[in-house]
XYZ file of C-alpha atoms in Angstrom:
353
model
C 0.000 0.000 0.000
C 2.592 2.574 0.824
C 4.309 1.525 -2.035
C 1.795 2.617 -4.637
C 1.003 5.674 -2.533
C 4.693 6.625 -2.704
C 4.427 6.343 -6.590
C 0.874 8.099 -7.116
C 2.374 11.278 -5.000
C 5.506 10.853 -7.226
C 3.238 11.363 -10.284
C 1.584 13.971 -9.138
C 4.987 15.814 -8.215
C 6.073 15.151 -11.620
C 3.235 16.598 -13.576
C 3.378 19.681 -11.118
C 7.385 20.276 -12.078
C 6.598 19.036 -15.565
C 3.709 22.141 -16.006
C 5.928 24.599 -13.763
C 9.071 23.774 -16.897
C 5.997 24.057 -19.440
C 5.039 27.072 -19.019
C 8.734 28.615 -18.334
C 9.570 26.986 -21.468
C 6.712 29.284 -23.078
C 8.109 32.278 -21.337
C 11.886 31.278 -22.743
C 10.076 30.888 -26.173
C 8.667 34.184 -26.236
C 11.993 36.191 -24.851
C 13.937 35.040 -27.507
C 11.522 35.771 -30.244
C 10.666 39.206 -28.740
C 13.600 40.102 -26.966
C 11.169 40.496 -23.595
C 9.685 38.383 -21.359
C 5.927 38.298 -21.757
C 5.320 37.708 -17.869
C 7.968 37.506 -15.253
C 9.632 34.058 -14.768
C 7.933 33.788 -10.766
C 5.105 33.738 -12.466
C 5.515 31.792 -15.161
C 6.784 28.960 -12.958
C 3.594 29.279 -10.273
C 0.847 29.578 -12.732
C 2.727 26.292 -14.766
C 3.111 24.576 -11.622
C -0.993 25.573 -10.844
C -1.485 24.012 -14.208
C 0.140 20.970 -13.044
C -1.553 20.287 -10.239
C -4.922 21.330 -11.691
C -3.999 18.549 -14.708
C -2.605 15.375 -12.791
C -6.319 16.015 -10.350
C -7.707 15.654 -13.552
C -5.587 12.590 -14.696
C -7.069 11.001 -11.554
C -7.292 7.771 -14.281
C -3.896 7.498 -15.635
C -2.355 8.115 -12.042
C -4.456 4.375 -10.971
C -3.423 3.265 -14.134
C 0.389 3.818 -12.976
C -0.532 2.593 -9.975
C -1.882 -0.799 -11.411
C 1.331 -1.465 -13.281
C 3.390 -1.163 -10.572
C 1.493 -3.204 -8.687
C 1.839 -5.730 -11.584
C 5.341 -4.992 -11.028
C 5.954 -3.291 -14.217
C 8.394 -0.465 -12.545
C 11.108 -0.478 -15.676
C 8.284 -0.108 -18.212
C 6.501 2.494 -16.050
C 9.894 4.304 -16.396
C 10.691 3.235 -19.957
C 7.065 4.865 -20.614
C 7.809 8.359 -18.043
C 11.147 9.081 -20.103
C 9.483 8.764 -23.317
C 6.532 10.409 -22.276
C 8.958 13.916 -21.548
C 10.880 13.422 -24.677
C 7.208 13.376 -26.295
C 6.773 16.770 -24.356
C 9.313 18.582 -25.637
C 8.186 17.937 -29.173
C 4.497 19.528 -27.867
C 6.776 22.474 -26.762
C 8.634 22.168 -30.057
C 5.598 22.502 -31.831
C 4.580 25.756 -30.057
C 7.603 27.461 -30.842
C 6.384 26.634 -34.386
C 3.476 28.437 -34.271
C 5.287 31.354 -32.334
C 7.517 31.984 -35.885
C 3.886 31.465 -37.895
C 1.368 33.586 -35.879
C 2.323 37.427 -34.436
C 0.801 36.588 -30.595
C -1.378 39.479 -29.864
C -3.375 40.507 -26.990
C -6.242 38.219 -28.262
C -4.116 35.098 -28.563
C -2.483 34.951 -24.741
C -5.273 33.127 -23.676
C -5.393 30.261 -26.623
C -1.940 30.116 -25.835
C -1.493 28.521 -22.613
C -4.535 25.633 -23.879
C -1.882 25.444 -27.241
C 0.687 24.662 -24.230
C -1.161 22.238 -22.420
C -2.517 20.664 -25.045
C 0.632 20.035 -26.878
C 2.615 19.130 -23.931
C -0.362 16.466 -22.487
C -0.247 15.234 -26.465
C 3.125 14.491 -26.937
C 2.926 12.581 -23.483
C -0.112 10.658 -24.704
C 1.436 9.676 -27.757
C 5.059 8.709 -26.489
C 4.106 7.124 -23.483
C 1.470 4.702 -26.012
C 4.451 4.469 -28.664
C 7.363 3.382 -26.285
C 7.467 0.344 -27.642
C 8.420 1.762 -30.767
C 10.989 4.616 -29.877
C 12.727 2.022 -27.777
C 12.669 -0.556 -30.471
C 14.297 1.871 -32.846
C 16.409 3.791 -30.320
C 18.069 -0.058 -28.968
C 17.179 -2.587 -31.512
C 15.532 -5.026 -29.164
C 12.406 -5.360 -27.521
C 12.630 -3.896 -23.973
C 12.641 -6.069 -21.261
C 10.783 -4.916 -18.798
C 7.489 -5.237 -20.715
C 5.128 -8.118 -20.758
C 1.262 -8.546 -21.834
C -1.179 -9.229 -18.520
C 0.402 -11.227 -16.147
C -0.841 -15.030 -15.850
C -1.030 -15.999 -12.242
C -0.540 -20.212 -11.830
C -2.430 -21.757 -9.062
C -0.862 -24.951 -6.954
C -2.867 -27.775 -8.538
C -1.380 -26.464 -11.682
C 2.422 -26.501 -10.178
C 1.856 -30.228 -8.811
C 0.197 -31.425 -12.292
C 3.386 -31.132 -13.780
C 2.404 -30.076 -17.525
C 2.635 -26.403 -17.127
C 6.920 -27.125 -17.763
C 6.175 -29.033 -21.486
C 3.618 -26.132 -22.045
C 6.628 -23.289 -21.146
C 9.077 -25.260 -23.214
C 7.197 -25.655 -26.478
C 6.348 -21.622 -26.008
C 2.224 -22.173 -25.529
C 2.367 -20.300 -22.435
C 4.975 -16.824 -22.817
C 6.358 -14.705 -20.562
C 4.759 -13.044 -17.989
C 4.231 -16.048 -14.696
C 3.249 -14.777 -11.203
C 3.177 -17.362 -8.432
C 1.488 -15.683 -5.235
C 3.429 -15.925 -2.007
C -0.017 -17.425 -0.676
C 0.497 -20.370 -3.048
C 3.843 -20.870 -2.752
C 3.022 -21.416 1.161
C 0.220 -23.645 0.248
C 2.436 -25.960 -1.852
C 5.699 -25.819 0.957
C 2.505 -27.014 3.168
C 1.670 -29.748 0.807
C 5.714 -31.092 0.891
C 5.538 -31.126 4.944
C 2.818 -32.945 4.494
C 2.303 -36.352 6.784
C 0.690 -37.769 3.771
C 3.382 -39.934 1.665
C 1.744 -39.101 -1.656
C 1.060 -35.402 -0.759
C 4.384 -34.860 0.408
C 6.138 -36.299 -2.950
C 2.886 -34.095 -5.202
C 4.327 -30.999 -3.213
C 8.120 -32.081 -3.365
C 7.628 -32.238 -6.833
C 5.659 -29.178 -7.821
C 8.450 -27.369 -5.977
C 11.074 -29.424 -8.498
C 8.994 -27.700 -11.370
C 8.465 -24.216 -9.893
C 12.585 -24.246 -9.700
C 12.643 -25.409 -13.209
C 10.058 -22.462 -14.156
C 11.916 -19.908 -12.639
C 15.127 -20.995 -14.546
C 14.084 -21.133 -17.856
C 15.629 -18.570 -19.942
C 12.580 -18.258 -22.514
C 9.948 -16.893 -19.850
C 10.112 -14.487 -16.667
C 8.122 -16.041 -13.722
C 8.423 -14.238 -10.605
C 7.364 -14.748 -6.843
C 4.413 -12.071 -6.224
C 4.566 -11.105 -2.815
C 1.077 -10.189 -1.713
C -1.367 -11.565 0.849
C -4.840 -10.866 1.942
C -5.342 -12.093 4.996
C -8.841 -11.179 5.730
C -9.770 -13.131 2.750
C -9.725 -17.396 3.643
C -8.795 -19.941 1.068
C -6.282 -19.864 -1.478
C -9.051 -20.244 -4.686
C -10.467 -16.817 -3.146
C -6.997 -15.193 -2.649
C -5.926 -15.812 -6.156
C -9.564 -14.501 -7.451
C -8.706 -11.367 -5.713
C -5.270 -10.314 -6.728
C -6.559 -11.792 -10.499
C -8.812 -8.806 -10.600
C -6.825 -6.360 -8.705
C -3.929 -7.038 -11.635
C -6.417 -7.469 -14.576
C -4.402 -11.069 -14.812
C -5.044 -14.345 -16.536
C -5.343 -17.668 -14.293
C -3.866 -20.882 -15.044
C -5.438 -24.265 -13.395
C -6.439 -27.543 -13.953
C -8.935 -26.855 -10.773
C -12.386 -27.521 -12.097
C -14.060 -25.559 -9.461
C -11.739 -22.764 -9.345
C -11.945 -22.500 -13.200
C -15.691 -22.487 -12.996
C -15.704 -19.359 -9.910
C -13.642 -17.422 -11.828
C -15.215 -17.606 -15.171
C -18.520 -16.169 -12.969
C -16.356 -13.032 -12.027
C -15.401 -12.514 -15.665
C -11.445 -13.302 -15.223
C -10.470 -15.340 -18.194
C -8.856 -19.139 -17.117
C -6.059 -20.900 -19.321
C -7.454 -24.353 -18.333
C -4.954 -27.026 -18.840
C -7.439 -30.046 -18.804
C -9.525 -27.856 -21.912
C -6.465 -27.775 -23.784
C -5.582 -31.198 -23.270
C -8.881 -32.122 -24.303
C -8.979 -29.352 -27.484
C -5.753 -31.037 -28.719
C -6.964 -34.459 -28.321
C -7.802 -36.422 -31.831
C -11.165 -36.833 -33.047
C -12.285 -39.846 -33.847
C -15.523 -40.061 -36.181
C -18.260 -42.832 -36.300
C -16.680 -46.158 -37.837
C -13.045 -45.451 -37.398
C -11.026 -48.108 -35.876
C -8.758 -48.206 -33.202
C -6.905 -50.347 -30.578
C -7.766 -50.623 -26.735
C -6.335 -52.478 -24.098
C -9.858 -53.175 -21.779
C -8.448 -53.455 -18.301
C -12.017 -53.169 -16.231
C -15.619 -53.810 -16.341
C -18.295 -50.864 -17.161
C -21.032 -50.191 -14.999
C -23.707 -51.909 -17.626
C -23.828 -55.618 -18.402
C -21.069 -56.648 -20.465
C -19.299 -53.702 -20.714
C -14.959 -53.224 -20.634
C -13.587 -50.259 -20.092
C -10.083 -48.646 -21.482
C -8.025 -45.622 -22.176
C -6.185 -44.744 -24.609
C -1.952 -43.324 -24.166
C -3.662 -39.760 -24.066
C -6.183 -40.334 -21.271
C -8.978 -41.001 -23.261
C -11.608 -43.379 -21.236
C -12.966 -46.100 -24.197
C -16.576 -47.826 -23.294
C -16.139 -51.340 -25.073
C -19.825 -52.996 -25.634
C -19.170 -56.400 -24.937
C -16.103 -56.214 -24.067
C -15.863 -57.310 -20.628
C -14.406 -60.429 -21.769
C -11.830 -58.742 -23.059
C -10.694 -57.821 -20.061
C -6.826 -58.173 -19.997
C -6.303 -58.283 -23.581
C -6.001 -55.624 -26.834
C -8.360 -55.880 -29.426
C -8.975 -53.619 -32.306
C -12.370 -51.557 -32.120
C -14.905 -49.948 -34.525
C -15.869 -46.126 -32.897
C -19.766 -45.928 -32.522
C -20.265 -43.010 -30.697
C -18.278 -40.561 -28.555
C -19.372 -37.926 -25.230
C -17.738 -34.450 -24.656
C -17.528 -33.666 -20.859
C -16.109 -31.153 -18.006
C -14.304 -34.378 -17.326
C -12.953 -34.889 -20.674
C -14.249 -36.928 -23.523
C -15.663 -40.647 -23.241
C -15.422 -42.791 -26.695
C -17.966 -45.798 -26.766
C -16.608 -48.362 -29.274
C -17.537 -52.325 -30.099
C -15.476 -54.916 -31.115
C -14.085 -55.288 -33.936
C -15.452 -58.590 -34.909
C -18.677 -57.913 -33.840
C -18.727 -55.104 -36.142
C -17.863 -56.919 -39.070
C -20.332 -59.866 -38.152
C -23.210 -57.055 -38.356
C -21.357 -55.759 -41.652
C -22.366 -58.829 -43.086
C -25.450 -59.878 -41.423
C-alpha cells in the first residue's frame, strides 16, 4: 500500500514540475523571439506549476493506471514509458515554438496560448508514453525487457500437475508467470505434508516451480502479496486476479468455474488437453487395451496413451487383452471426452449380417 502511494504522490509531483518547466519553457520561447519576457519568470513557474496540479487532479485515471502497473510490477516499463513520455513533451513544446515563428501573438491570442501549451505538452505525453514500444525498439534494436502482456497468475494444482513445464518449453504459455506468495506457502505445506503421496505431489511441484523460474525463454516471478482477511487460497488468487487485470492458469475444475462467474479469463490445462486431443468419427477403428468392467452388463472399459476413457460394448471379456475396435459413438464432458466403441469382430459380423 505505501508503495503505490509513494508512486501516485511521485506522479503527481512530476506533472506539477513538468507544467511549472511548461510554461517557463513558453516564457523562454517568447523572450527570444521578442527580446522580452511576456510575464515575469515567478510567475511563469507558479501559474505552470498551478497548471500541473490542476492537470494530474484531472488525470485522476492514468495516475491508478500507474498505480496498477506497478502493482503488476511493471516499474522499468513504467519508467521506460515516463522518459518517453517527456521526450514526447518537448516535441508539444517544439511545436509551439512553431506556431510562435507562424502567428504574431497578440493581446487576443495569450489566452489560446497557454490551452496550445497544455494541449501540446499532455499530447506528446499521450502519444510517447502509447508508442514506447516503438521509440525504444528503434532507439536499442531489441524489444525492452521490462514489458510483458497481462500477467498469468498459476495456481498450486497447476504446479503439482506437472504439464505447465512441457507447455513453457514448447512456447504455448509466454512470458509473464506470477506465483502468489499465498500459493507458494500452500504448496511448501503440501511437501511437509504427513501424507506420503502429498508430500512427494508438493516435493515435486516445488522441483517444477525451480525449473520455471530458470528457464531462460519466460520471466516467472514470486508475487509477494497476501490478503489475509480473505480465507482460502481459490479466493486469494480470485482477488489479486482482478486487482492485476491477470489471466489464471489451473487444472482446478471448481476454481476454473468461480472465476469464469467473475469474468477473469482461465487458461485451463485439462480444456487444452482435451482441445488437442484427436477426433475420432463414427466407424473409425482403433486399438484398446480393456483393463475393467463398465457399470452396464457386459461392458470393458479402457483408455487410450492420451487419457482417453474407451466404453467397449461387450467387451468385458476382453478384459486383460487388446483388441482392435470400430468407434460408434463418442461424449464431450467437463471431465474430458468418453469414446464408446464395439469390437471389432462384432462389427464386421453385423457388416455382413
Amino acid at each position: 500500500m505505501l508503495r503505490n502511494v509513494f508512486w501516485k504522490i511521485l506522479f503527481y509531483l512530476g506533472m506539477t514540475s513538468l507544467g511549472a518547466l511548461v510554461t517557463a519553457g513558453q516564457g523562454v520561447v517568447s523572450w527570444r523571439l521578442d527580446g522580452q519576457w511576456v510575464h515575469p519568470l515567478w510567475l511563469n513557474l507558479l501559474v505552470g506549476a498551478l497548471g500541473g496540479a490542476l492537470s494530474a487532479g484531472l488525470m485522476h485515471g492514468i495516475s491508478s493506471f500507474i498505480v496498477q502497473k506497478v502493482a503488476a510490477g511493471e516499474e522499468v516499463a513504467l519508467l521506460n514509458g515516463s522518459l518517453v513520455g517527456l521526450v514526447g513533451a518537448l516535441f508539444g513544446l517544439l511545436g509551439y515554438a512553431i506556431l510562435e515563428l507562424l502567428f504574431n501573438p497578440g493581446v487576443w491570442l495569450q489566452l489560446t496560448q497557454a490551452g496550445l501549451v497544455f494541449f501540446l505538452t499532455f499530447l506528446g505525453f499521450r502519444v510517447g508514453y502509447s508508442k514506447e514500444n516503438l521509440f525504444l525498439t528503434l532507439i536499442s534494436g531489441e524489444q525492452p525487457s521490462g514489458l510483458r502482456e497481462s500477467p498469468k497468475l498459476i495456481d498450486t494444482s497447476v504446479i503439482i500437475d506437472g504439464r505447465i513445464g512441457d507447455l513453457v518449453k514448447t512456447g504455448f504459455i509466454e512470458d509473464g508467470i506470477l506465483i502468489p506468495q499465498f500459493v507458494l506457502d500452500e504448496l511448501h505445506g503440501i511437501a511437509d505434508s504427513s501424507d506420503s503421496l502429498r508430500r512427494r505431489k508438493g516435493r515435486r511441484g516445488l522441483d517444477i516451480l525451480g525449473e520455471l523460474r530458470q528457464h531462460p525463454g519466460i520471466h516467472a516471478e514470486i508475487f509477494n502479496r497476501d490478503y489475509p482477511e480473505i480465507h482460502g487460497v481459490d479466493r486469494k488468487l480470485i482477488q489479486l486476479a482482478k486487482e492485476l487485470g491477470a489471466k489464471i492458469i489451473t487444472t482446478d475444475f471448481n476454481l476454473n468455474k468461480v472465476a469464469k462467474v467473475e469474468g477473469i479469463q482461465v487458461l485451463n490445462i485439462n480444456e487444452l488437453a482435451n482441445a488437442i486431443k484427436p477426433r475420432f468419427i463414427p466407424g473409425e477403428e482403433l486399438e484398446v487395451e480393456v483393463i475393467d468392467r463398465g457399470e452396464e452388463i457386459g461392458q470393458g472399459v479402457g483408455y487410450l496413451d492420451d487419457g482417453t476413457m474407451v466404453v467397449v460394448e461387450n467387451g468385458r471379456r476382453f478384459i486383460g487383452k487388446k483388441i482392435r475396435a470400430v468407434v460408434s459413438s463418442s461424449l464431450q464432458t467437463d471431465a474430458g471426452k468418453m469414446l464408446f466403441v464395439r469390437p471389432k469382430s462384432e462389427a464386421d459380423g453385423r457388416g455382413e449380417e
